[in-house]
mmCIF file of C-alpha atoms in Angstrom:
data_model
loop_
_atom_site.group_PDB
_atom_site.id
_atom_site.type_symbol
_atom_site.label_atom_id
_atom_site.label_comp_id
_atom_site.label_asym_id
_atom_site.label_seq_id
_atom_site.Cartn_x
_atom_site.Cartn_y
_atom_site.Cartn_z
ATOM 1 C CA MET X 1 52.940 68.396 4.539
ATOM 2 C CA LYS X 2 55.418 67.188 7.158
ATOM 3 C CA GLN X 3 52.549 66.039 9.409
ATOM 4 C CA ILE X 4 51.121 63.972 6.556
ATOM 5 C CA VAL X 5 54.472 62.376 5.685
ATOM 6 C CA THR X 6 55.200 61.506 9.334
ATOM 7 C CA GLY X 7 51.715 60.035 9.837
ATOM 8 C CA GLN X 8 50.507 62.644 12.329
ATOM 9 C CA VAL X 9 47.625 63.393 9.957
ATOM 10 C CA ASN X 10 45.673 60.648 8.164
ATOM 11 C CA ALA X 11 45.890 61.455 4.462
ATOM 12 C CA PHE X 12 46.581 59.983 1.055
ATOM 13 C CA VAL X 13 47.154 61.252 -2.462
ATOM 14 C CA TYR X 14 45.225 59.652 -5.300
ATOM 15 C CA GLY X 15 45.970 61.075 -8.729
ATOM 16 C CA ASP X 16 45.936 64.841 -8.289
ATOM 17 C CA TYR X 17 43.737 64.731 -5.169
ATOM 18 C CA LEU X 18 44.872 65.018 -1.566
ATOM 19 C CA VAL X 19 42.388 63.488 0.883
ATOM 20 C CA VAL X 20 42.602 64.134 4.630
ATOM 21 C CA PHE X 21 40.447 61.805 6.719
ATOM 22 C CA ASP X 22 39.825 60.322 10.133
ATOM 23 C CA ILE X 23 38.661 56.908 11.271
ATOM 24 C CA GLY X 24 36.895 56.647 14.590
ATOM 25 C CA GLY X 25 33.708 56.235 16.534
ATOM 26 C CA THR X 26 30.842 58.603 17.128
ATOM 27 C CA TRP X 27 29.730 59.941 20.470
ATOM 28 C CA THR X 28 26.505 57.914 20.163
ATOM 29 C CA SER X 29 28.206 54.639 19.190
ATOM 30 C CA PRO X 30 31.866 54.673 20.236
ATOM 31 C CA GLY X 31 32.368 51.020 19.241
ATOM 32 C CA VAL X 32 31.292 51.612 15.635
ATOM 33 C CA LYS X 33 33.996 52.885 13.276
ATOM 34 C CA LEU X 34 33.327 55.403 10.522
ATOM 35 C CA PHE X 35 35.554 56.782 7.785
ATOM 36 C CA GLU X 36 35.169 60.565 7.675
ATOM 37 C CA GLU X 37 36.563 62.615 4.819
ATOM 38 C CA MET X 38 37.717 65.925 6.259
ATOM 39 C CA LEU X 39 39.224 67.589 3.182
ATOM 40 C CA THR X 40 39.597 66.754 -0.482
ATOM 41 C CA LEU X 41 41.905 69.103 -2.316
ATOM 42 C CA ARG X 42 42.758 69.052 -5.990
ATOM 43 C CA LEU X 43 46.506 69.607 -6.075
ATOM 44 C CA ASN X 44 46.920 70.684 -9.678
ATOM 45 C CA THR X 45 44.036 72.471 -11.367
ATOM 46 C CA TYR X 46 45.889 72.701 -14.692
ATOM 47 C CA THR X 47 45.913 68.985 -15.451
ATOM 48 C CA ASN X 48 43.276 66.327 -15.882
ATOM 49 C CA ALA X 49 43.035 65.240 -12.248
ATOM 50 C CA GLY X 50 41.159 62.048 -12.965
ATOM 51 C CA SER X 51 37.738 61.063 -11.782
ATOM 52 C CA TYR X 52 36.396 62.137 -8.400
ATOM 53 C CA ARG X 53 34.429 58.864 -8.474
ATOM 54 C CA GLN X 54 37.723 56.965 -8.301
ATOM 55 C CA VAL X 55 38.747 59.001 -5.253
ATOM 56 C CA VAL X 56 35.457 58.083 -3.541
ATOM 57 C CA TRP X 57 35.930 54.400 -4.432
ATOM 58 C CA CYS X 58 39.417 54.589 -2.921
ATOM 59 C CA MET X 59 37.952 56.041 0.306
ATOM 60 C CA GLU X 60 35.375 53.230 0.413
ATOM 61 C CA SER X 61 38.101 50.592 -0.008
ATOM 62 C CA LEU X 62 40.156 52.170 2.760
ATOM 63 C CA ALA X 63 37.078 52.238 5.005
ATOM 64 C CA ARG X 64 36.377 48.541 4.419
ATOM 65 C CA ALA X 65 40.033 47.636 5.043
ATOM 66 C CA ASN X 66 39.835 49.388 8.424
ATOM 67 C CA GLY X 67 36.572 47.748 9.529
ATOM 68 C CA CYS X 68 34.403 50.842 9.120
ATOM 69 C CA VAL X 69 30.643 50.475 8.739
ATOM 70 C CA GLY X 70 30.206 53.638 6.702
ATOM 71 C CA VAL X 71 31.765 56.554 4.880
ATOM 72 C CA LEU X 72 30.915 60.159 5.647
ATOM 73 C CA LEU X 73 31.884 62.641 2.954
ATOM 74 C CA GLY X 74 32.331 66.261 3.939
ATOM 75 C CA THR X 75 30.442 69.258 2.721
ATOM 76 C CA VAL X 76 32.103 69.582 -0.691
ATOM 77 C CA GLY X 77 28.968 68.242 -2.393
ATOM 78 C CA GLY X 78 26.836 70.747 -0.539
ATOM 79 C CA TYR X 79 28.692 73.626 -2.169
ATOM 80 C CA ASP X 80 28.798 72.165 -5.674
ATOM 81 C CA ASP X 81 25.510 70.781 -6.992
ATOM 82 C CA ARG X 82 27.248 68.876 -9.795
ATOM 83 C CA LEU X 83 29.543 67.116 -7.345
ATOM 84 C CA GLY X 84 26.612 66.469 -5.017
ATOM 85 C CA ARG X 85 24.787 64.671 -7.837
ATOM 86 C CA VAL X 86 27.877 62.546 -8.542
ATOM 87 C CA ILE X 87 28.056 61.585 -4.863
ATOM 88 C CA GLU X 88 24.348 60.695 -4.772
ATOM 89 C CA ARG X 89 24.710 58.545 -7.925
ATOM 90 C CA LEU X 90 27.399 56.585 -6.056
ATOM 91 C CA GLY X 91 24.769 55.592 -3.479
ATOM 92 C CA TYR X 92 25.297 58.258 -0.824
ATOM 93 C CA GLU X 93 22.428 59.869 1.048
ATOM 94 C CA LYS X 94 22.481 63.505 2.030
ATOM 95 C CA ALA X 95 22.694 63.860 5.818
ATOM 96 C CA GLY X 96 22.629 67.509 6.784
ATOM 97 C CA GLY X 97 25.483 69.124 4.885
ATOM 98 C CA SER X 98 27.300 65.812 4.407
ATOM 99 C CA TYR X 99 26.784 62.546 2.553
ATOM 100 C CA TYR X 100 26.685 59.056 4.105
ATOM 101 C CA LYS X 101 26.907 55.516 2.750
ATOM 102 C CA GLU X 102 27.185 52.161 4.491
ATOM 103 C CA VAL X 103 30.019 50.016 3.157
#
């Protein structure tokens, strides 16, 4: 948690969700910035954590604010079919084990 608070790790808390992410280029297009979700963790499973959709919308807003061309969501949807369907309804396309959307 210290690394998050001091800014050594890119992360934010939205509702009961902790999201760890990175913003950077790819090896094929180093000048193009992408927002990549590395980890989404529900902090308190005993409360109503709010909508995962809102967390995704927050990631998209953060990506736009940082000049990213797209958002890459990690493999969480690949392990949970229900969550994968939510992600696809938000306009994401499955790319391997991840999901991608241009913003």
